[in-house]
CSV table of N, CA, C and O and ligand atoms in Angstrom, one decimal:
chain,number,residue,atom,x,y,z
A,21,MET,N,-38.1,14.4,12.7
A,21,MET,CA,-36.5,14.2,13.0
A,21,MET,C,-36.5,12.6,13.6
A,21,MET,O,-37.3,12.0,14.0
A,22,ALA,N,-35.1,12.1,13.0
A,22,ALA,CA,-34.9,10.7,13.3
A,22,ALA,C,-34.8,10.5,14.9
A,22,ALA,O,-34.4,11.2,15.7
A,23,SER,N,-35.4,9.4,15.2
A,23,SER,CA,-35.4,9.1,16.8
A,23,SER,C,-33.9,8.7,17.1
A,23,SER,O,-33.0,8.4,16.2
A,24,ILE,N,-33.6,8.6,18.3
A,24,ILE,CA,-32.2,8.4,18.8
A,24,ILE,C,-31.8,6.7,18.4
A,24,ILE,O,-30.7,6.5,18.0
A,25,PHE,N,-32.9,6.0,18.3
A,25,PHE,CA,-32.6,4.8,17.8
A,25,PHE,C,-32.3,4.6,16.3
A,25,PHE,O,-31.4,3.8,15.9
A,26,SER,N,-33.0,5.4,15.4
A,26,SER,CA,-32.6,5.5,14.1
A,26,SER,C,-31.2,5.9,14.0
A,26,SER,O,-30.5,5.5,13.1
A,27,LYS,N,-30.8,6.9,14.8
A,27,LYS,CA,-29.4,7.5,14.7
A,27,LYS,C,-28.5,6.2,15.1
A,27,LYS,O,-27.3,6.3,14.6
A,28,ILE,N,-28.8,5.5,16.0
A,28,ILE,CA,-27.8,4.3,16.3
A,28,ILE,C,-27.8,3.4,15.0
A,28,ILE,O,-26.8,2.9,14.6
A,29,ILE,N,-29.0,3.1,14.6
A,29,ILE,CA,-29.2,2.1,13.3
A,29,ILE,C,-28.4,2.8,12.1
A,29,ILE,O,-27.5,2.0,11.6
A,30,ASN,N,-28.4,4.1,12.0
A,30,ASN,CA,-27.6,4.6,10.8
A,30,ASN,C,-26.1,5.0,11.3
A,30,ASN,O,-25.4,5.8,10.6
A,31,ARG,N,-25.8,4.5,12.5
A,31,ARG,CA,-24.5,4.8,12.9
A,31,ARG,C,-23.9,6.3,12.9
A,31,ARG,O,-22.8,6.8,12.9
A,32,GLU,N,-25.1,7.2,13.4
A,32,GLU,CA,-24.7,8.5,13.7
A,32,GLU,C,-24.4,8.8,15.1
A,32,GLU,O,-23.8,9.7,15.4
A,33,ILE,N,-24.9,7.9,16.0
A,33,ILE,CA,-24.3,7.9,17.3
A,33,ILE,C,-24.0,6.5,17.6
A,33,ILE,O,-24.5,5.5,17.2
A,34,PRO,N,-23.0,6.3,18.7
A,34,PRO,CA,-22.5,5.0,19.0
A,34,PRO,C,-23.6,4.3,19.8
A,34,PRO,O,-24.4,4.9,20.6
A,35,ALA,N,-23.3,2.9,20.0
A,35,ALA,CA,-24.1,2.0,20.8
A,35,ALA,C,-23.5,0.9,20.8
A,35,ALA,O,-22.5,0.4,20.1
A,36,TYR,N,-23.7,0.0,22.0
A,36,TYR,CA,-23.2,-1.3,22.2
A,36,TYR,C,-24.0,-2.3,21.5
A,36,TYR,O,-24.9,-3.0,22.2
A,37,ILE,N,-23.8,-2.3,20.2
A,37,ILE,CA,-24.6,-3.5,19.4
A,37,ILE,C,-24.3,-4.9,19.7
A,37,ILE,O,-23.2,-5.1,19.7
A,38,VAL,N,-25.4,-5.6,19.8
A,38,VAL,CA,-25.2,-7.0,20.1
A,38,VAL,C,-25.6,-8.0,19.0
A,38,VAL,O,-25.2,-9.1,19.0
A,39,ALA,N,-26.6,-7.6,18.2
A,39,ALA,CA,-26.9,-8.3,17.1
A,39,ALA,C,-27.7,-7.3,16.0
A,39,ALA,O,-28.2,-6.3,16.6
A,40,GLU,N,-27.7,-7.8,14.9
A,40,GLU,CA,-28.5,-6.9,13.8
A,40,GLU,C,-28.7,-7.8,12.7
A,40,GLU,O,-27.8,-8.7,12.3
A,41,ASP,N,-29.7,-7.6,11.9
A,41,ASP,CA,-29.9,-8.1,10.6
A,41,ASP,C,-30.4,-7.1,9.7
A,41,ASP,O,-30.4,-5.8,10.0
A,42,ASN,N,-31.0,-7.4,8.6
A,42,ASN,CA,-31.6,-6.3,7.7
A,42,ASN,C,-32.6,-5.5,8.2
A,42,ASN,O,-33.1,-4.2,8.0
A,43,ASN,N,-33.6,-6.0,9.1
A,43,ASN,CA,-34.8,-5.5,9.8
A,43,ASN,C,-34.6,-5.0,11.2
A,43,ASN,O,-35.7,-4.2,11.5
A,44,PHE,N,-33.9,-5.6,12.0
A,44,PHE,CA,-33.8,-5.5,13.3
A,44,PHE,C,-32.4,-5.3,14.0
A,44,PHE,O,-31.5,-5.6,13.3
A,45,ILE,N,-32.5,-4.6,15.0
A,45,ILE,CA,-31.2,-4.3,15.8
A,45,ILE,C,-31.3,-4.6,17.2
A,45,ILE,O,-32.4,-4.4,17.7
A,46,ALA,N,-30.2,-4.9,18.0
A,46,ALA,CA,-30.3,-5.1,19.4
A,46,ALA,C,-29.2,-4.6,19.8
A,46,ALA,O,-27.9,-4.8,19.4
A,47,PHE,N,-29.2,-3.6,20.9
A,47,PHE,CA,-28.1,-3.1,21.6
A,47,PHE,C,-28.3,-2.8,23.2
A,47,PHE,O,-29.4,-3.0,23.6
A,48,LEU,N,-27.2,-2.8,23.9
A,48,LEU,CA,-27.3,-2.7,25.2
A,48,LEU,C,-28.1,-1.4,25.6
A,48,LEU,O,-27.7,-0.3,25.2
A,49,ASP,N,-29.0,-1.5,26.8
A,49,ASP,CA,-29.6,-0.2,27.2
A,49,ASP,C,-28.5,0.5,28.0
A,49,ASP,O,-27.7,-0.2,28.7
A,50,ILE,N,-28.5,1.7,27.8
A,50,ILE,CA,-27.3,2.6,28.3
A,50,ILE,C,-27.8,2.9,29.8
A,50,ILE,O,-26.8,3.3,30.7
A,51,ASN,N,-28.9,2.7,30.3
A,51,ASN,CA,-29.3,2.9,31.7
A,51,ASN,C,-30.0,1.4,32.2
A,51,ASN,O,-31.1,1.6,32.4
A,52,PRO,N,-29.1,0.5,32.4
A,52,PRO,CA,-29.7,-0.9,32.6
A,52,PRO,C,-30.2,-1.1,33.8
A,52,PRO,O,-29.9,-0.6,35.0
A,53,LEU,N,-31.4,-2.0,33.7
A,53,LEU,CA,-32.0,-2.6,35.1
A,53,LEU,C,-31.1,-3.6,35.6
A,53,LEU,O,-31.0,-3.9,36.9
A,54,ALA,N,-30.3,-4.3,34.7
A,54,ALA,CA,-29.5,-5.5,35.1
A,54,ALA,C,-28.3,-5.6,34.0
A,54,ALA,O,-28.6,-5.2,32.9
A,55,GLU,N,-27.5,-6.2,34.6
A,55,GLU,CA,-26.3,-6.5,33.5
A,55,GLU,C,-26.8,-7.2,32.3
A,55,GLU,O,-27.5,-8.2,32.4
A,56,GLY,N,-26.8,-6.8,30.9
A,56,GLY,CA,-27.4,-7.4,29.8
A,56,GLY,C,-28.6,-7.0,29.4
A,56,GLY,O,-29.1,-7.7,28.4
A,57,HIS,N,-29.1,-6.0,30.2
A,57,HIS,CA,-30.3,-5.4,29.7
A,57,HIS,C,-30.2,-4.8,28.2
A,57,HIS,O,-29.3,-4.1,27.8
A,58,THR,N,-30.9,-5.6,27.4
A,58,THR,CA,-30.9,-5.1,26.0
A,58,THR,C,-32.1,-4.7,25.3
A,58,THR,O,-33.2,-5.1,25.6
A,59,LEU,N,-32.0,-3.7,24.4
A,59,LEU,CA,-33.2,-3.3,23.5
A,59,LEU,C,-33.2,-3.8,22.2
A,59,LEU,O,-32.1,-4.0,21.6
A,60,VAL,N,-34.5,-4.3,21.8
A,60,VAL,CA,-34.4,-4.8,20.4
A,60,VAL,C,-35.6,-4.0,19.5
A,60,VAL,O,-36.7,-3.8,20.2
A,61,ALA,N,-35.0,-3.5,18.5
A,61,ALA,CA,-35.9,-2.4,17.7
A,61,ALA,C,-36.0,-2.8,16.3
A,61,ALA,O,-35.0,-3.4,15.7
A,62,PRO,N,-37.1,-2.6,15.7
A,62,PRO,CA,-37.1,-2.8,14.0
A,62,PRO,C,-36.3,-1.5,13.5
A,62,PRO,O,-36.4,-0.4,14.1
A,63,LYS,N,-35.8,-1.9,12.4
A,63,LYS,CA,-35.1,-0.8,11.8
A,63,LYS,C,-36.0,0.5,11.1
A,63,LYS,O,-35.7,1.7,11.1
A,64,LYS,N,-37.2,0.0,10.8
A,64,LYS,CA,-38.2,0.8,10.5
A,64,LYS,C,-38.6,1.6,11.7
A,64,LYS,O,-39.1,1.1,12.7
A,65,GLU,N,-38.7,2.9,11.5
A,65,GLU,CA,-39.1,3.8,12.5
A,65,GLU,C,-40.6,4.0,12.6
A,65,GLU,O,-41.1,4.7,11.9
A,66,ILE,N,-41.1,3.2,13.7
A,66,ILE,CA,-42.6,3.4,14.0
A,66,ILE,C,-42.6,3.7,15.5
A,66,ILE,O,-41.9,2.8,16.2
A,67,ASP,N,-43.4,4.5,16.0
A,67,ASP,CA,-43.4,4.8,17.4
A,67,ASP,C,-44.0,4.0,18.2
A,67,ASP,O,-43.1,3.2,19.1
A,68,TYR,N,-45.1,3.5,18.0
A,68,TYR,CA,-45.9,2.5,19.0
A,68,TYR,C,-45.7,1.1,18.5
A,68,TYR,O,-46.2,0.8,17.4
A,69,ILE,N,-45.2,0.3,19.4
A,69,ILE,CA,-44.9,-1.1,18.9
A,69,ILE,C,-46.2,-1.8,18.3
A,69,ILE,O,-46.3,-2.7,17.6
A,70,PHE,N,-47.3,-1.5,19.1
A,70,PHE,CA,-48.5,-2.2,18.6
A,70,PHE,C,-49.2,-1.8,17.4
A,70,PHE,O,-50.3,-1.9,16.9
A,71,ASP,N,-48.5,-0.7,16.8
A,71,ASP,CA,-48.8,-0.2,15.4
A,71,ASP,C,-48.1,-0.9,14.3
A,71,ASP,O,-48.3,-0.7,13.1
A,72,LEU,N,-47.3,-1.7,14.7
A,72,LEU,CA,-46.4,-2.5,13.7
A,72,LEU,C,-47.4,-3.5,13.1
A,72,LEU,O,-48.2,-4.2,13.7
A,73,PRO,N,-47.0,-3.7,11.6
A,73,PRO,CA,-47.9,-4.8,11.0
A,73,PRO,C,-47.6,-6.1,11.7
A,73,PRO,O,-46.5,-6.4,12.3
A,74,ASP,N,-48.5,-7.0,11.5
A,74,ASP,CA,-48.5,-8.3,12.1
A,74,ASP,C,-47.2,-9.0,11.9
A,74,ASP,O,-46.5,-9.5,12.8
A,75,GLN,N,-46.8,-8.8,10.7
A,75,GLN,CA,-45.6,-9.7,10.3
A,75,GLN,C,-44.4,-9.1,10.9
A,75,GLN,O,-43.3,-9.9,11.2
A,76,ASP,N,-44.3,-7.8,11.0
A,76,ASP,CA,-43.1,-7.2,11.6
A,76,ASP,C,-43.0,-7.4,13.1
A,76,ASP,O,-41.9,-7.8,13.7
A,77,ILE,N,-44.0,-7.4,13.7
A,77,ILE,CA,-44.2,-7.6,15.2
A,77,ILE,C,-43.8,-9.2,15.4
A,77,ILE,O,-43.0,-9.5,16.4
A,78,ALA,N,-44.3,-9.9,14.7
A,78,ALA,CA,-43.9,-11.4,14.8
A,78,ALA,C,-42.5,-11.7,14.6
A,78,ALA,O,-41.7,-12.4,15.3
A,79,GLN,N,-41.8,-11.1,13.5
A,79,GLN,CA,-40.5,-11.2,13.2
A,79,GLN,C,-39.7,-10.4,14.2
A,79,GLN,O,-38.6,-11.1,14.8
A,80,LEU,N,-40.2,-9.5,15.0
A,80,LEU,CA,-39.4,-8.7,16.1
A,80,LEU,C,-39.3,-9.7,17.3
A,80,LEU,O,-38.2,-9.9,17.8
A,81,PHE,N,-40.3,-10.4,17.5
A,81,PHE,CA,-40.4,-11.3,18.6
A,81,PHE,C,-39.3,-12.4,18.4
A,81,PHE,O,-38.7,-13.1,19.3
A,82,VAL,N,-39.3,-13.0,17.0
A,82,VAL,CA,-38.6,-14.1,16.7
A,82,VAL,C,-37.0,-13.7,16.9
A,82,VAL,O,-36.2,-14.2,17.4
A,83,PHE,N,-36.8,-12.4,16.6
A,83,PHE,CA,-35.6,-11.9,16.5
A,83,PHE,C,-35.1,-11.7,18.2
A,83,PHE,O,-33.9,-12.1,18.6
A,84,ALA,N,-36.0,-11.1,18.8
A,84,ALA,CA,-35.8,-11.0,20.3
A,84,ALA,C,-35.5,-12.4,20.9
A,84,ALA,O,-34.7,-12.3,21.8
A,85,LYS,N,-36.2,-13.4,20.4
A,85,LYS,CA,-36.1,-14.7,21.1
A,85,LYS,C,-34.5,-15.2,20.9
A,85,LYS,O,-33.9,-15.6,21.7
A,86,ARG,N,-34.1,-14.9,19.7
A,86,ARG,CA,-32.5,-15.1,19.5
A,86,ARG,C,-31.6,-14.4,20.3
A,86,ARG,O,-30.7,-15.0,20.8
A,87,VAL,N,-31.9,-13.0,20.4
A,87,VAL,CA,-31.1,-12.2,21.1
A,87,VAL,C,-31.1,-12.7,22.7
A,87,VAL,O,-29.9,-12.8,23.5
A,88,ALA,N,-32.3,-13.2,23.3
A,88,ALA,CA,-32.3,-13.6,24.5
A,88,ALA,C,-31.6,-14.8,24.6
A,88,ALA,O,-30.9,-15.0,25.8
A,89,GLN,N,-31.7,-15.7,23.8
A,89,GLN,CA,-30.8,-16.9,23.9
A,89,GLN,C,-29.5,-16.5,24.0
A,89,GLN,O,-28.7,-17.3,24.9
A,90,SER,N,-28.9,-15.6,23.2
A,90,SER,CA,-27.5,-15.1,23.4
A,90,SER,C,-27.1,-14.5,24.7
A,90,SER,O,-26.1,-14.9,25.3
A,91,ILE,N,-28.1,-13.8,25.3
A,91,ILE,CA,-27.8,-13.0,26.6
A,91,ILE,C,-27.7,-14.0,27.7
A,91,ILE,O,-26.7,-14.0,28.4
A,92,ARG,N,-28.6,-15.0,27.5
A,92,ARG,CA,-28.6,-16.1,28.5
A,92,ARG,C,-27.4,-16.9,28.6
A,92,ARG,O,-27.0,-17.6,29.6
A,93,LYS,N,-26.8,-17.0,27.3
A,93,LYS,CA,-25.4,-17.8,27.4
A,93,LYS,C,-24.3,-17.0,28.2
A,93,LYS,O,-23.2,-17.7,28.5
A,94,VAL,N,-24.6,-15.9,28.3
A,94,VAL,CA,-23.5,-14.8,28.8
A,94,VAL,C,-23.6,-14.4,30.3
A,94,VAL,O,-22.8,-14.4,31.0
A,95,VAL,N,-24.9,-14.0,30.6
A,95,VAL,CA,-25.2,-13.3,31.8
A,95,VAL,C,-25.8,-14.5,32.7
A,95,VAL,O,-27.1,-15.0,32.1
A,96,PRO,N,-25.3,-14.9,33.7
A,96,PRO,CA,-26.0,-15.9,34.7
A,96,PRO,C,-27.4,-15.2,35.2
A,96,PRO,O,-27.4,-14.0,35.7
A,97,CYS,N,-28.4,-16.0,34.9
A,97,CYS,CA,-29.8,-15.5,35.4
A,97,CYS,C,-30.6,-16.7,35.4
A,97,CYS,O,-30.4,-17.7,34.7
A,98,ASN,N,-31.8,-16.6,35.9
A,98,ASN,CA,-32.8,-17.6,35.8
A,98,ASN,C,-33.5,-17.6,34.6
A,98,ASN,O,-33.6,-18.7,33.8
A,99,ARG,N,-33.8,-16.4,34.0
A,99,ARG,CA,-34.4,-16.3,32.6
A,99,ARG,C,-34.5,-14.9,32.1
A,99,ARG,O,-34.0,-14.1,33.0
A,100,ILE,N,-34.8,-14.7,30.9
A,100,ILE,CA,-34.7,-13.4,30.4
A,100,ILE,C,-36.2,-12.8,30.3
A,100,ILE,O,-37.0,-13.6,29.6
A,101,GLY,N,-36.4,-11.7,31.0
A,101,GLY,CA,-37.7,-11.2,31.0
A,101,GLY,C,-37.9,-10.1,29.9
A,101,GLY,O,-37.0,-9.8,29.3
A,102,LEU,N,-39.1,-10.0,29.2
A,102,LEU,CA,-39.3,-9.0,28.3
A,102,LEU,C,-40.5,-7.9,28.5
A,102,LEU,O,-41.4,-8.5,29.1
A,103,SER,N,-40.1,-6.8,28.4
A,103,SER,CA,-41.1,-5.7,28.7
A,103,SER,C,-41.2,-4.8,27.6
A,103,SER,O,-40.4,-4.4,26.9
A,104,VAL,N,-42.4,-4.2,27.3
A,104,VAL,CA,-42.7,-3.2,26.4
A,104,VAL,C,-43.1,-1.9,27.3
A,104,VAL,O,-43.9,-2.0,28.2
A,105,ILE,N,-42.2,-0.8,27.0
A,105,ILE,CA,-42.5,0.5,27.7
A,105,ILE,C,-42.7,1.6,26.7
A,105,ILE,O,-44.0,1.8,26.5
A,106,GLY,N,-41.6,2.2,26.3
A,106,GLY,CA,-42.0,3.0,25.1
A,106,GLY,C,-42.3,4.4,25.5
A,106,GLY,O,-42.7,5.3,24.6
A,107,LEU,N,-42.2,4.7,26.8
A,107,LEU,CA,-42.6,6.0,27.1
A,107,LEU,C,-41.5,7.2,26.9
A,107,LEU,O,-41.7,8.4,26.9
A,108,GLU,N,-40.1,6.7,26.7
A,108,GLU,CA,-39.1,7.6,26.6
A,108,GLU,C,-38.8,7.9,25.3
A,108,GLU,O,-38.5,9.0,24.6
A,109,VAL,N,-38.5,6.8,24.5
A,109,VAL,CA,-38.1,6.7,23.1
A,109,VAL,C,-39.2,6.4,22.0
A,109,VAL,O,-39.8,5.3,22.1
A,110,PRO,N,-39.6,7.4,21.1
A,110,PRO,CA,-40.7,7.0,20.2
A,110,PRO,C,-40.3,6.2,19.1
A,110,PRO,O,-40.6,6.6,17.9
A,111,HIS,N,-39.7,5.1,19.2
A,111,HIS,CA,-39.2,4.1,18.3
A,111,HIS,C,-39.4,2.8,18.7
A,111,HIS,O,-38.9,2.4,19.9
A,112,ALA,N,-40.5,2.0,18.2
A,112,ALA,CA,-40.8,0.8,18.8
A,112,ALA,C,-39.6,-0.1,19.2
A,112,ALA,O,-38.7,-0.1,18.6
A,113,HIS,N,-39.9,-0.7,20.5
A,113,HIS,CA,-38.7,-1.6,20.9
A,113,HIS,C,-39.2,-2.4,22.2
A,113,HIS,O,-40.2,-2.1,22.8
A,114,VAL,N,-38.5,-3.5,22.3
A,114,VAL,CA,-38.8,-4.3,23.6
A,114,VAL,C,-37.6,-4.5,24.5
A,114,VAL,O,-36.5,-4.1,23.8
A,115,HIS,N,-37.8,-4.4,25.8
A,115,HIS,CA,-36.7,-4.5,26.7
A,115,HIS,C,-36.5,-6.1,27.0
A,115,HIS,O,-37.4,-6.7,27.4
A,116,LEU,N,-35.1,-6.5,26.9
A,116,LEU,CA,-34.8,-8.0,27.3
A,116,LEU,C,-34.0,-7.8,28.6
A,116,LEU,O,-33.1,-7.0,28.5
A,117,VAL,N,-34.4,-8.3,29.9
A,117,VAL,CA,-33.8,-8.1,30.8
A,117,VAL,C,-33.6,-9.5,31.7
A,117,VAL,O,-34.5,-10.1,32.1
A,118,PRO,N,-32.2,-9.6,31.9
A,118,PRO,CA,-31.9,-10.9,32.7
A,118,PRO,C,-32.5,-10.9,34.1
A,118,PRO,O,-32.3,-9.7,34.6
A,119,LEU,N,-33.2,-11.8,34.5
A,119,LEU,CA,-33.7,-11.7,35.8
A,119,LEU,C,-33.7,-12.9,36.6
A,119,LEU,O,-33.5,-14.0,36.2
A,120,ASN,N,-33.6,-12.8,38.1
A,120,ASN,CA,-34.0,-13.9,38.9
A,120,ASN,C,-35.0,-13.6,39.9
A,120,ASN,O,-35.6,-14.6,40.3
A,121,THR,N,-35.6,-12.4,40.0
A,121,THR,CA,-36.7,-12.1,40.6
A,121,THR,C,-37.5,-11.1,40.0
A,121,THR,O,-36.9,-10.4,39.1
A,122,THR,N,-38.8,-11.0,40.3
A,122,THR,CA,-39.6,-10.1,39.6
A,122,THR,C,-39.0,-8.7,39.7
A,122,THR,O,-39.4,-7.7,38.8
A,123,ASN,N,-38.5,-8.4,40.9
A,123,ASN,CA,-37.9,-7.0,41.2
A,123,ASN,C,-36.9,-6.5,40.2
A,123,ASN,O,-36.6,-5.5,39.9
A,124,ASP,N,-36.2,-7.5,39.7
A,124,ASP,CA,-35.2,-7.3,38.7
A,124,ASP,C,-35.8,-6.6,37.4
A,124,ASP,O,-34.7,-5.9,36.6
A,125,ILE,N,-37.0,-6.7,37.1
A,125,ILE,CA,-37.5,-6.0,35.9
A,125,ILE,C,-38.5,-5.0,36.4
A,125,ILE,O,-39.4,-4.5,35.7
A,126,ASN,N,-38.3,-4.3,37.6
A,126,ASN,CA,-38.9,-3.1,38.1
A,126,ASN,C,-38.3,-1.8,37.6
A,126,ASN,O,-37.3,-1.4,37.9
A,127,PHE,N,-39.0,-1.3,36.6
A,127,PHE,CA,-38.5,-0.1,36.0
A,127,PHE,C,-38.6,1.1,36.8
A,127,PHE,O,-37.9,2.2,36.5
A,128,ALA,N,-39.2,1.0,37.9
A,128,ALA,CA,-39.0,2.1,39.0
A,128,ALA,C,-37.7,2.1,39.8
A,128,ALA,O,-37.5,2.9,40.6
A,129,LYS,N,-36.9,1.0,39.7
A,129,LYS,CA,-35.6,0.9,40.3
A,129,LYS,C,-34.5,1.8,39.8
A,129,LYS,O,-34.5,2.2,38.6
A,130,PRO,N,-33.6,2.1,40.6
A,130,PRO,CA,-32.4,2.9,40.1
A,130,PRO,C,-31.8,2.1,39.2
A,130,PRO,O,-31.7,0.9,39.2
A,131,LYS,N,-31.3,2.9,38.1
A,131,LYS,CA,-30.6,2.0,37.1
A,131,LYS,C,-29.0,1.7,37.4
A,131,LYS,O,-28.6,2.6,38.3
A,132,LEU,N,-28.4,0.9,36.7
A,132,LEU,CA,-27.0,0.6,37.0
A,132,LEU,C,-26.3,1.2,36.0
A,132,LEU,O,-26.6,2.1,35.2
A,133,THR,N,-24.9,1.5,36.5
A,133,THR,CA,-23.9,1.9,35.5
A,133,THR,C,-22.7,1.2,35.4
A,133,THR,O,-22.3,0.5,36.5
A,134,PHE,N,-22.1,1.0,34.3
A,134,PHE,CA,-20.9,0.3,33.9
A,134,PHE,C,-20.0,1.1,33.3
A,134,PHE,O,-20.4,2.0,32.6
A,135,THR,N,-18.7,0.8,33.1
A,135,THR,CA,-17.8,1.5,32.3
A,135,THR,C,-17.9,1.2,30.9
A,135,THR,O,-18.7,0.0,30.6
A,136,LYS,N,-17.6,2.0,30.2
A,136,LYS,CA,-17.6,1.8,28.7
A,136,LYS,C,-17.0,0.6,28.3
A,136,LYS,O,-17.4,0.0,27.4
A,137,GLU,N,-15.9,0.2,28.9
A,137,GLU,CA,-15.1,-0.9,28.4
A,137,GLU,C,-16.0,-2.0,28.9
A,137,GLU,O,-16.0,-3.2,28.2
A,138,HIS,N,-16.6,-2.1,30.1
A,138,HIS,CA,-17.5,-3.2,30.4
A,138,HIS,C,-18.7,-3.4,29.5
A,138,HIS,O,-18.9,-4.6,29.1
A,139,TYR,N,-19.3,-2.3,29.1
A,139,TYR,CA,-20.4,-2.4,28.2
A,139,TYR,C,-19.8,-3.1,26.8
A,139,TYR,O,-20.3,-4.0,26.2
A,140,ALA,N,-18.7,-2.4,26.5
A,140,ALA,CA,-18.2,-2.8,25.0
A,140,ALA,C,-17.8,-4.4,25.2
A,140,ALA,O,-18.1,-5.2,24.2
A,141,GLU,N,-17.2,-5.0,26.2
A,141,GLU,CA,-16.9,-6.3,26.3
A,141,GLU,C,-18.0,-7.2,26.5
A,141,GLU,O,-18.0,-8.3,25.9
A,142,LEU,N,-19.1,-6.7,27.1
A,142,LEU,CA,-20.4,-7.5,27.5
A,142,LEU,C,-21.0,-7.7,25.8
A,142,LEU,O,-21.4,-8.8,25.7
A,143,ALA,N,-21.2,-6.5,25.2
A,143,ALA,CA,-21.7,-6.7,23.8
A,143,ALA,C,-21.1,-7.7,22.9
A,143,ALA,O,-21.8,-8.2,22.2
A,144,GLN,N,-19.8,-7.6,23.0
A,144,GLN,CA,-18.8,-8.5,22.3
A,144,GLN,C,-19.2,-9.8,22.5
A,144,GLN,O,-19.4,-10.7,21.7
A,145,ARG,N,-19.3,-10.0,24.0
A,145,ARG,CA,-19.4,-11.6,24.3
A,145,ARG,C,-20.8,-11.9,24.1
A,145,ARG,O,-21.0,-13.2,23.5
A,146,ILE,N,-21.9,-11.2,24.1
A,146,ILE,CA,-23.2,-11.5,23.7
A,146,ILE,C,-23.2,-11.7,22.1
A,146,ILE,O,-23.9,-12.6,21.7
A,147,SER,N,-22.6,-10.8,21.3
A,147,SER,CA,-22.7,-10.9,19.9
A,147,SER,C,-22.1,-12.1,19.4
A,147,SER,O,-22.5,-12.7,18.4
A,148,VAL,N,-21.0,-12.6,20.0
A,148,VAL,CA,-20.4,-13.8,19.3
A,148,VAL,C,-21.1,-15.1,19.5
A,148,VAL,O,-21.0,-16.1,18.8
A,149,THR,N,-22.3,-14.8,20.5
A,149,THR,CA,-22.9,-16.2,20.6
A,149,THR,C,-24.4,-16.2,19.8
A,149,THR,O,-25.2,-17.1,19.9
A,150,PHE,N,-24.6,-14.9,19.2
A,150,PHE,CA,-25.9,-14.6,18.4
A,150,PHE,C,-25.8,-15.6,17.1
A,150,PHE,O,-24.9,-15.7,16.3
A,151,LYS,N,-27.0,-16.4,17.1
A,151,LYS,CA,-27.1,-17.4,15.8
A,151,LYS,C,-28.5,-17.0,15.2
A,151,LYS,O,-29.3,-16.7,15.7
B,223,AMP,P1,-38.8,3.5,27.0
B,223,AMP,O1,-39.0,4.2,25.7
B,223,AMP,O2,-39.7,3.9,28.1
B,223,AMP,O3,-38.9,1.9,26.7
B,223,AMP,O4,-37.3,3.7,27.4
B,223,AMP,C1,-36.2,3.9,26.5
B,223,AMP,C2,-35.0,3.0,27.0
B,223,AMP,O5,-34.0,3.6,26.0
B,223,AMP,C3,-34.5,3.6,28.4
B,223,AMP,O6,-34.2,2.3,29.1
B,223,AMP,C4,-33.1,4.2,28.0
B,223,AMP,O7,-32.1,3.9,29.1
B,223,AMP,C5,-32.7,3.6,26.7
B,223,AMP,N1,-32.0,4.3,26.0
B,223,AMP,C6,-32.1,5.8,25.6
B,223,AMP,N2,-31.1,6.2,24.8
B,223,AMP,C7,-30.3,5.1,24.6
B,223,AMP,C8,-29.1,5.1,23.9
B,223,AMP,N3,-28.5,6.1,23.2
B,223,AMP,N4,-28.5,3.7,23.9
B,223,AMP,C9,-29.1,2.8,24.6
B,223,AMP,N5,-30.1,2.9,25.3
B,223,AMP,C10,-30.7,4.0,25.3
């Protein structure tokens, strides 16, 4: 069965997409640790990130770098942190989290919620800065 991220990639379910190319996609995490928390995934569905071929993982990180630069232009923060968890969704991805302190990227923290309008506007603002 297709992963929930493949369903997003195939436009079978909605997401707040901030960047996309032929091989990768980035969209807002629906249960964010911080405003601008974004997931970056390869379109190819592989469960465990460290099973990706070398070239794919290298390109994923280059794509994530470009997404991080866009998030940083929109969300005030000290820097963008990157985490690999992958315990919930079996489709390789990295988390990009705007942070000011180490606790901002503590996955045990309660998640934030925003309105649909807020997510949509934030995704739009990040996407227009994506280069
Ligand atoms: P993990 O697999 O442990 O890295 O966690 C998966 C992440 O995906 C969690 O932070 C979820 O909030 C997020 N997530 C799950 N489903 C969706 C979705 N449909 N849209 C955006 N984010 C999602």
